[in-house]
Coordinates of C-alpha atoms and ligand atoms in Angstrom, one line a residue:
X1 CA 0.0 0.0 0.0
X2 CA 1.2 3.5 -0.8
X3 CA 2.2 5.5 2.3
X4 CA -0.1 8.5 3.0
X5 CA 1.3 11.8 1.9
X6 CA 1.6 14.6 4.5
X7 CA -0.2 17.7 3.3
X8 CA 3.0 19.9 3.5
X9 CA 4.8 17.7 1.1
X10 CA 2.3 17.9 -1.7
X11 CA 3.0 20.1 -4.8
X12 CA 1.9 19.9 -8.4
X13 CA 1.6 16.5 -9.9
X14 CA 3.9 15.9 -12.9
X15 CA 3.2 12.7 -14.5
X16 CA 6.0 10.6 -16.1
X17 CA 6.0 10.2 -19.8
X18 CA 4.7 6.8 -20.8
X19 CA 3.9 4.9 -24.0
X20 CA 0.5 3.6 -23.5
X21 CA 0.0 0.2 -25.3
X22 CA -2.6 -1.3 -23.0
X23 CA -6.3 -1.7 -23.3
X24 CA -6.8 2.1 -22.9
X25 CA -6.2 4.9 -22.4
X26 CA -4.1 5.3 -25.5
X27 CA -1.4 7.9 -26.1
X28 CA -3.0 11.3 -26.4
X29 CA -1.3 13.4 -29.1
X30 CA 0.1 16.9 -28.0
X31 CA -2.3 18.6 -30.5
X32 CA -5.2 17.3 -28.4
X33 CA -3.7 18.3 -25.1
X34 CA -3.1 21.8 -26.6
X35 CA -6.8 21.9 -27.6
X36 CA -7.8 21.1 -24.0
X37 CA -5.6 23.9 -22.6
X38 CA -7.7 26.5 -24.5
X39 CA -9.7 29.0 -22.4
X40 CA -12.7 27.5 -20.6
X41 CA -16.0 29.3 -21.7
X42 CA -19.6 28.9 -20.5
X43 CA -21.3 25.8 -21.6
X44 CA -24.2 27.8 -22.9
X45 CA -22.0 30.3 -24.6
X46 CA -23.0 30.6 -28.3
X47 CA -19.4 29.7 -29.4
X48 CA -19.6 26.5 -27.2
X49 CA -23.0 25.6 -28.5
X50 CA -21.7 25.8 -32.1
X51 CA -18.8 23.6 -31.2
X52 CA -21.4 21.1 -29.7
X53 CA -23.1 21.1 -33.1
X54 CA -19.9 20.4 -34.9
X55 CA -19.1 17.6 -32.4
X56 CA -22.4 15.9 -33.2
X57 CA -21.6 16.2 -37.0
X58 CA -18.1 14.7 -36.4
X59 CA -19.4 11.9 -34.3
X60 CA -22.0 10.9 -37.0
X61 CA -19.1 10.6 -39.4
X62 CA -17.1 8.4 -36.9
X63 CA -20.2 6.2 -36.3
X64 CA -21.2 6.3 -40.0
X65 CA -24.8 7.3 -39.1
X66 CA -27.4 10.0 -39.9
X67 CA -28.9 9.6 -36.3
X68 CA -30.0 13.0 -35.0
X69 CA -29.4 11.8 -31.4
X70 CA -25.6 11.4 -31.5
X71 CA -23.6 13.1 -28.8
X72 CA -20.9 12.4 -26.1
X73 CA -22.3 11.4 -22.7
X74 CA -20.5 13.3 -20.0
X75 CA -18.9 10.2 -18.3
X76 CA -16.7 7.3 -19.2
X77 CA -17.8 4.4 -21.4
X78 CA -19.6 2.8 -18.4
X79 CA -21.9 5.8 -18.3
X80 CA -22.6 5.4 -22.0
X81 CA -23.4 1.7 -21.4
X82 CA -25.7 2.6 -18.5
X83 CA -27.4 5.3 -20.5
X84 CA -28.4 2.8 -23.2
X85 CA -29.7 0.2 -20.6
X86 CA -31.6 2.5 -18.3
X87 CA -33.4 4.2 -21.2
X88 CA -34.3 1.1 -23.2
X89 CA -35.0 -1.4 -20.5
X90 CA -38.1 -1.1 -18.3
X91 CA -38.9 -3.3 -15.4
X92 CA -39.7 -7.0 -16.6
X93 CA -38.5 -6.3 -20.1
X94 CA -36.6 -9.3 -21.5
X95 CA -33.0 -8.7 -22.7
X96 CA -30.7 -11.3 -24.4
X97 CA -27.1 -10.5 -23.5
X98 CA -24.4 -12.2 -25.5
X99 CA -21.4 -12.7 -23.3
X100 CA -18.0 -13.6 -24.4
X101 CA -15.8 -11.6 -22.0
X102 CA -15.9 -9.2 -19.1
X103 CA -18.0 -6.5 -20.7
X104 CA -20.8 -8.8 -21.7
X105 CA -20.9 -9.7 -17.9
X106 CA -21.4 -5.9 -17.1
X107 CA -24.3 -5.7 -19.6
X108 CA -26.1 -8.3 -17.6
X109 CA -25.5 -6.3 -14.5
X110 CA -27.0 -3.3 -16.2
X111 CA -30.2 -5.2 -17.3
X112 CA -30.8 -6.5 -13.8
X113 CA -30.3 -3.0 -12.2
X114 CA -32.8 -1.5 -14.7
X115 CA -35.3 -4.2 -13.5
X116 CA -35.2 -6.3 -16.6
X117 CA -35.0 -10.0 -17.1
X118 CA -31.9 -11.5 -18.8
X119 CA -31.4 -14.5 -21.0
X120 CA -27.7 -15.1 -21.6
X121 CA -26.0 -16.4 -24.7
X122 CA -22.5 -17.5 -23.6
X123 CA -19.6 -18.1 -25.8
X124 CA -16.0 -19.0 -24.8
X125 CA -13.7 -16.1 -23.9
X126 CA -11.5 -15.3 -26.9
X127 CA -14.1 -16.4 -29.4
X128 CA -16.7 -14.1 -31.3
X129 CA -20.4 -14.3 -30.4
X130 CA -22.0 -17.2 -32.2
X131 CA -25.0 -15.9 -34.4
X132 CA -26.6 -19.3 -34.4
X133 CA -26.7 -19.4 -30.6
X134 CA -28.3 -15.9 -30.6
X135 CA -31.0 -17.1 -33.1
X136 CA -31.8 -20.2 -30.9
X137 CA -32.1 -18.1 -27.8
X138 CA -34.5 -15.7 -29.8
X139 CA -36.6 -18.7 -30.8
X140 CA -36.6 -19.9 -27.2
X141 CA -37.5 -16.3 -25.9
X142 CA -40.0 -14.8 -28.3
X143 CA -40.8 -12.1 -25.8
X144 CA -37.3 -10.5 -26.1
X145 CA -37.3 -6.8 -26.4
X146 CA -33.5 -6.0 -26.7
X147 CA -30.4 -7.9 -27.8
X148 CA -27.2 -6.6 -26.4
X149 CA -23.6 -7.5 -27.4
X150 CA -20.1 -6.2 -27.4
X151 CA -18.7 -5.5 -30.8
X152 CA -15.1 -5.4 -29.7
X153 CA -14.4 -7.4 -26.5
X154 CA -11.4 -5.6 -25.0
X155 CA -11.0 -8.3 -22.3
X156 CA -10.1 -10.8 -25.0
X157 CA -9.3 -9.0 -28.3
X158 CA -12.2 -10.8 -30.1
X159 CA -14.5 -9.0 -32.6
X160 CA -18.0 -10.2 -33.2
X161 CA -19.9 -9.8 -36.5
X162 CA -22.2 -6.9 -35.5
X163 CA -23.9 -6.8 -38.9
X164 CA -25.1 -10.3 -38.7
X165 CA -26.1 -10.2 -35.0
X166 CA -28.1 -6.9 -35.6
X167 CA -29.8 -8.5 -38.6
X168 CA -30.9 -11.5 -36.6
X169 CA -32.2 -9.3 -33.8
X170 CA -34.2 -7.2 -36.2
X171 CA -35.8 -10.2 -37.8
X172 CA -37.2 -11.2 -34.3
X173 CA -38.4 -7.5 -33.8
X174 CA -35.7 -6.6 -31.2
X175 CA -33.7 -3.5 -30.6
X176 CA -30.0 -3.8 -30.3
X177 CA -27.6 -2.3 -27.7
X178 CA -24.0 -2.4 -29.0
X179 CA -20.9 -1.8 -27.1
X180 CA -18.4 -0.1 -29.5
X181 CA -16.0 1.2 -26.9
X182 CA -13.0 -0.3 -28.4
X183 CA -14.1 -0.4 -32.0
X184 CA -15.0 3.2 -32.8
X185 CA -12.3 4.6 -35.1
X186 CA -10.2 1.4 -35.1
X187 CA -12.2 -1.1 -37.0
X188 CA -15.2 -0.8 -39.4
X189 CA -18.3 0.2 -37.5
X190 CA -21.4 1.1 -39.7
X191 CA -24.2 2.0 -37.5
X192 CA -26.8 2.8 -40.2
X193 CA -25.8 0.1 -42.7
X194 CA -25.9 -2.6 -40.0
X195 CA -29.1 -1.2 -38.4
X196 CA -27.8 -0.8 -34.9
X197 CA -30.2 1.0 -32.4
X198 CA -28.2 2.1 -29.4
X199 CA -24.5 2.3 -29.6
X200 CA -22.0 3.6 -27.0
X201 CA -18.3 4.2 -27.2
X202 CA -15.4 5.7 -25.2
X203 CA -13.1 8.7 -25.9
X204 CA -9.9 7.0 -24.6
X205 CA -9.4 4.1 -27.0
X206 CA -9.2 4.5 -30.8
X207 CA -10.0 8.2 -30.6
X208 CA -7.1 8.8 -28.4
X209 CA -8.8 11.4 -26.3
X210 CA -8.5 11.5 -22.5
X211 CA -10.9 9.2 -20.7
X212 CA -14.2 10.4 -19.4
X213 CA -16.5 10.9 -22.4
X214 CA -18.8 8.4 -24.0
X215 CA -20.0 9.0 -27.5
X216 CA -23.4 7.5 -28.1
X217 CA -25.9 7.3 -31.0
X218 CA -29.6 6.3 -30.9
X219 CA -31.8 5.2 -34.0
X220 CA -35.3 6.6 -34.4
X221 CA -36.6 3.2 -33.2
X222 CA -34.7 3.6 -30.0
X223 CA -35.9 7.1 -29.4
X224 CA -39.5 6.1 -30.0
X225 CA -39.0 3.4 -27.5
X226 CA -37.8 5.8 -24.9
X227 CA -40.6 8.2 -25.6
X228 CA -43.2 5.5 -25.2
X229 CA -41.9 4.1 -21.9
X230 CA -44.6 3.2 -19.4
X231 CA -42.4 4.1 -16.5
X232 CA -39.9 6.9 -15.7
X233 CA -36.2 6.3 -16.5
X234 CA -34.6 5.1 -13.3
X235 CA -31.8 7.8 -13.5
X236 CA -32.3 11.5 -13.6
X237 CA -28.8 12.2 -15.1
X238 CA -29.1 9.7 -17.8
X239 CA -32.7 10.2 -18.8
X240 CA -32.5 10.9 -22.5
X241 CA -35.8 12.7 -22.5
X242 CA -34.0 15.3 -20.3
X243 CA -30.7 15.2 -22.0
X244 CA -32.3 15.9 -25.3
X245 CA -33.0 19.4 -24.1
X246 CA -29.3 20.1 -23.9
X247 CA -27.9 17.9 -26.7
X248 CA -30.8 17.3 -29.0
X249 CA -31.9 19.4 -32.0
X250 CA -30.5 22.8 -32.6
X251 CA -33.4 24.6 -30.7
X252 CA -32.6 26.6 -27.6
X253 CA -30.4 24.8 -25.1
X254 CA -31.7 24.4 -21.6
X255 CA -29.4 23.7 -18.7
X256 CA -29.2 20.0 -17.8
X257 CA -25.7 19.6 -16.2
X258 CA -22.4 21.5 -16.7
X259 CA -20.7 19.9 -19.6
X260 CA -17.0 18.9 -19.2
X261 CA -16.0 21.9 -21.4
X262 CA -12.2 21.3 -21.9
X263 CA -12.4 17.6 -22.4
X264 CA -15.0 18.3 -25.1
X265 CA -12.5 20.5 -26.9
X266 CA -10.2 17.5 -26.8
X267 CA -12.8 15.1 -28.3
X268 CA -13.6 17.7 -30.9
X269 CA -9.9 17.9 -31.9
X270 CA -9.6 14.1 -31.8
X271 CA -12.5 13.8 -34.3
X272 CA -11.1 16.6 -36.5
X273 CA -7.9 14.6 -36.6
X274 CA -9.8 11.4 -37.5
X275 CA -11.6 13.3 -40.3
X276 CA -8.4 14.7 -41.6
X277 CA -6.9 11.2 -41.7
X278 CA -10.1 9.6 -43.1
X279 CA -12.0 6.8 -41.4
X280 CA -10.9 4.1 -43.8
X281 CA -7.3 5.2 -43.6
X282 CA -7.5 5.0 -39.8
X283 CA -9.0 1.4 -40.1
X284 CA -6.1 0.5 -42.5
X285 CA -3.5 2.0 -40.3
X286 CA -4.8 -0.1 -37.3
X287 CA -4.6 -3.2 -39.5
X288 CA -1.1 -2.4 -40.8
X289 CA 0.4 -1.9 -37.3
X290 CA -1.4 -5.1 -36.0
X291 CA 0.3 -7.0 -38.8
X292 CA 3.7 -5.7 -37.9
X293 CA 3.2 -6.5 -34.3
X294 CA 1.8 -10.0 -35.1
X295 CA 5.0 -10.9 -37.1
X296 CA 7.2 -9.6 -34.3
X297 CA 5.3 -11.4 -31.4
X298 CA 5.1 -14.6 -33.3
X299 CA 8.9 -14.4 -33.9
X300 CA 9.2 -14.2 -30.2
X301 CA 7.3 -17.4 -29.8
X302 CA 4.1 -15.9 -28.4
X303 CA 0.7 -17.0 -29.6
X304 CA -2.5 -15.1 -30.0
X305 CA -5.5 -16.0 -27.9
X306 CA -8.1 -15.2 -30.7
X307 CA -8.1 -17.1 -34.1
X308 CA -7.0 -14.9 -36.9
X309 CA -10.5 -14.2 -38.6
X310 CA -12.0 -12.9 -35.2
X311 CA -8.9 -10.8 -34.1
X312 CA -9.2 -7.1 -33.4
X313 CA -6.2 -5.2 -34.9
X314 CA -6.3 -2.7 -32.0
X315 CA -6.3 -5.2 -29.0
X316 CA -3.8 -8.1 -29.3
X317 CA -4.2 -10.7 -26.5
X318 CA -1.2 -13.0 -26.5
X319 CA -0.8 -16.0 -24.3
X320 CA 2.1 -16.0 -21.8
X321 CA 5.2 -18.2 -22.0
X322 CA 5.2 -20.9 -19.3
X323 CA 7.1 -19.9 -16.1
X324 CA 7.0 -16.2 -16.8
X325 CA 6.3 -13.9 -13.9
X326 CA 4.0 -11.7 -15.9
X327 CA 3.4 -9.0 -13.3
X328 CA 7.2 -8.6 -12.7
X329 CA 7.8 -8.5 -16.5
X330 CA 5.1 -5.8 -16.9
X331 CA 6.7 -3.8 -14.0
X332 CA 10.0 -4.0 -15.8
X333 CA 8.5 -2.8 -19.1
X334 CA 7.2 0.2 -17.2
X335 CA 10.4 0.9 -15.3
X336 CA 12.9 0.3 -18.0
X337 CA 11.0 1.2 -21.2
X338 CA 8.3 3.5 -19.9
X339 CA 6.0 1.1 -21.7
X340 CA 2.5 0.1 -20.4
X341 CA 0.8 -3.0 -21.7
X342 CA -2.3 -4.6 -20.2
X343 CA -2.6 -7.7 -17.9
X344 CA -5.4 -10.2 -18.4
X345 CA -8.8 -9.4 -17.1
X346 CA -11.3 -11.7 -15.3
X347 CA -10.8 -15.3 -16.3
X348 CA -7.8 -14.4 -18.3
X349 CA -5.8 -12.7 -15.4
X350 CA -2.3 -14.1 -15.3
X351 CA -2.9 -16.0 -18.6
X352 CA -2.5 -13.3 -21.2
X353 CA -1.1 -9.9 -22.0
X354 CA -3.2 -7.3 -23.8
X355 CA -1.2 -5.2 -26.2
X356 CA -3.2 -2.2 -27.4
X357 CA -2.6 -0.5 -30.7
X358 CA -5.3 2.0 -30.5
X359 CA -5.6 5.5 -32.0
X360 CA -2.4 7.5 -31.7
X361 CA -0.7 4.5 -30.0
X362 CA -1.1 2.6 -33.3
X363 CA 2.1 3.7 -35.0
X364 CA 5.3 1.9 -36.2
X365 CA 7.5 3.5 -33.6
X366 CA 5.3 2.0 -30.9
X367 CA 5.3 -1.5 -32.5
X368 CA 9.0 -1.4 -32.7
X369 CA 9.5 -0.2 -29.1
X370 CA 7.1 -2.9 -27.9
X371 CA 9.0 -5.7 -29.6
X372 CA 12.3 -4.6 -28.5
X373 CA 11.0 -4.3 -24.9
X374 CA 9.2 -7.6 -24.9
X375 CA 12.4 -9.2 -26.3
X376 CA 14.5 -7.5 -23.4
X377 CA 12.2 -8.7 -20.6
X378 CA 11.6 -12.1 -21.9
X379 CA 15.3 -12.7 -22.3
X380 CA 15.9 -11.4 -18.7
Ligands
PLP401 N1 -16.9 -1.6 -22.6 C1 -15.7 -2.0 -23.2 C2 -15.6 -3.1 -24.3 C3 -14.5 -1.5 -22.6 O1 -13.4 -1.9 -23.1 C4 -14.6 -0.6 -21.6 C5 -13.4 -0.1 -20.9 O2 -12.3 -0.6 -21.1 C6 -15.9 -0.2 -21.1 C7 -17.0 -0.7 -21.7 C8 -16.0 0.7 -20.0 O3 -15.4 2.0 -20.3 P1 -14.9 3.0 -19.2 O4 -13.7 2.3 -18.6 O5 -14.5 4.2 -20.0 O6 -16.0 3.3 -18.3

């Protein structure tokens, strides 16, 4: 445990420079940090309101959607997740949750806390969600209202076929809630083309912004469902009916909460950078750097947890060599190379490393540093 600091000894906090190659946050480019250091203005200032409109347009581009209700929730990815569940799930509504890692498990918790009933479709950690299992579950549960799944499971590095899962859900008259925290900006995500209804993401992964914001988008079907609820949303802060007065439309803004002004400058800059690079180019960059890392880690004798066709380029889970003290090796990476990589989560704790190549962290210099550092610590 860290020793308590005496009040007198505390001065400004100067963080060390690290290279962030874990499951997020990813490296934040200086250009974005500079944007966040610009003067704070009022959150109802006309200049800020104009910036909010631009943010919505930029997010529609990132999500590939025309959805009017597309905005960043003031809170981390978990708040975006909870916003989707508390608004779309009413007491006793049935939700099928596809679980193939940690974050599917959190979705189950969200359904239960919203008062819903859950049917779980389980797949092994490190595999994609099996569409056939979802279809069987829908046949067995014809009263299902919502199907929820994680597009990019950060705990394992597996990517599921969101287009197919959403198509099945729609055929059975269900809405979809989709976790795109790790996919947005790093791998194709086509909200409108795939017919996704409620999608949430995070600022700190492939968008390379600081943590604490959760871009979300809702289809017309999802908004209609929220408007026609029989019961009040069980959260004042996340109730979309209220948030709409602040982020919705371009009519006069009414105070809902004080927006995190400077972090929103950062997200705006991150999305401008994404637009400048081009979405498809960003996806291609993530794939190229993944290929380079893959060649290197395989040359070191490490194996990938996920089979090639389901692998996420931005989150590489590799199994650990026998006998390696993985926590000590990660501590050395941090101390000697200033490099952060991720440990295994949940059932995979102590069994894998998770190497992130997300957003600004996805660049050849990082791949090269990571391979050199891994070689160093594994030799030691
Ligand atoms: N969903 C997924 C797939 C994630 O990877 C994460 C965070 O790592 C979350 C949800 C929660 O996001 P946050 O930590 O920003 O609350």
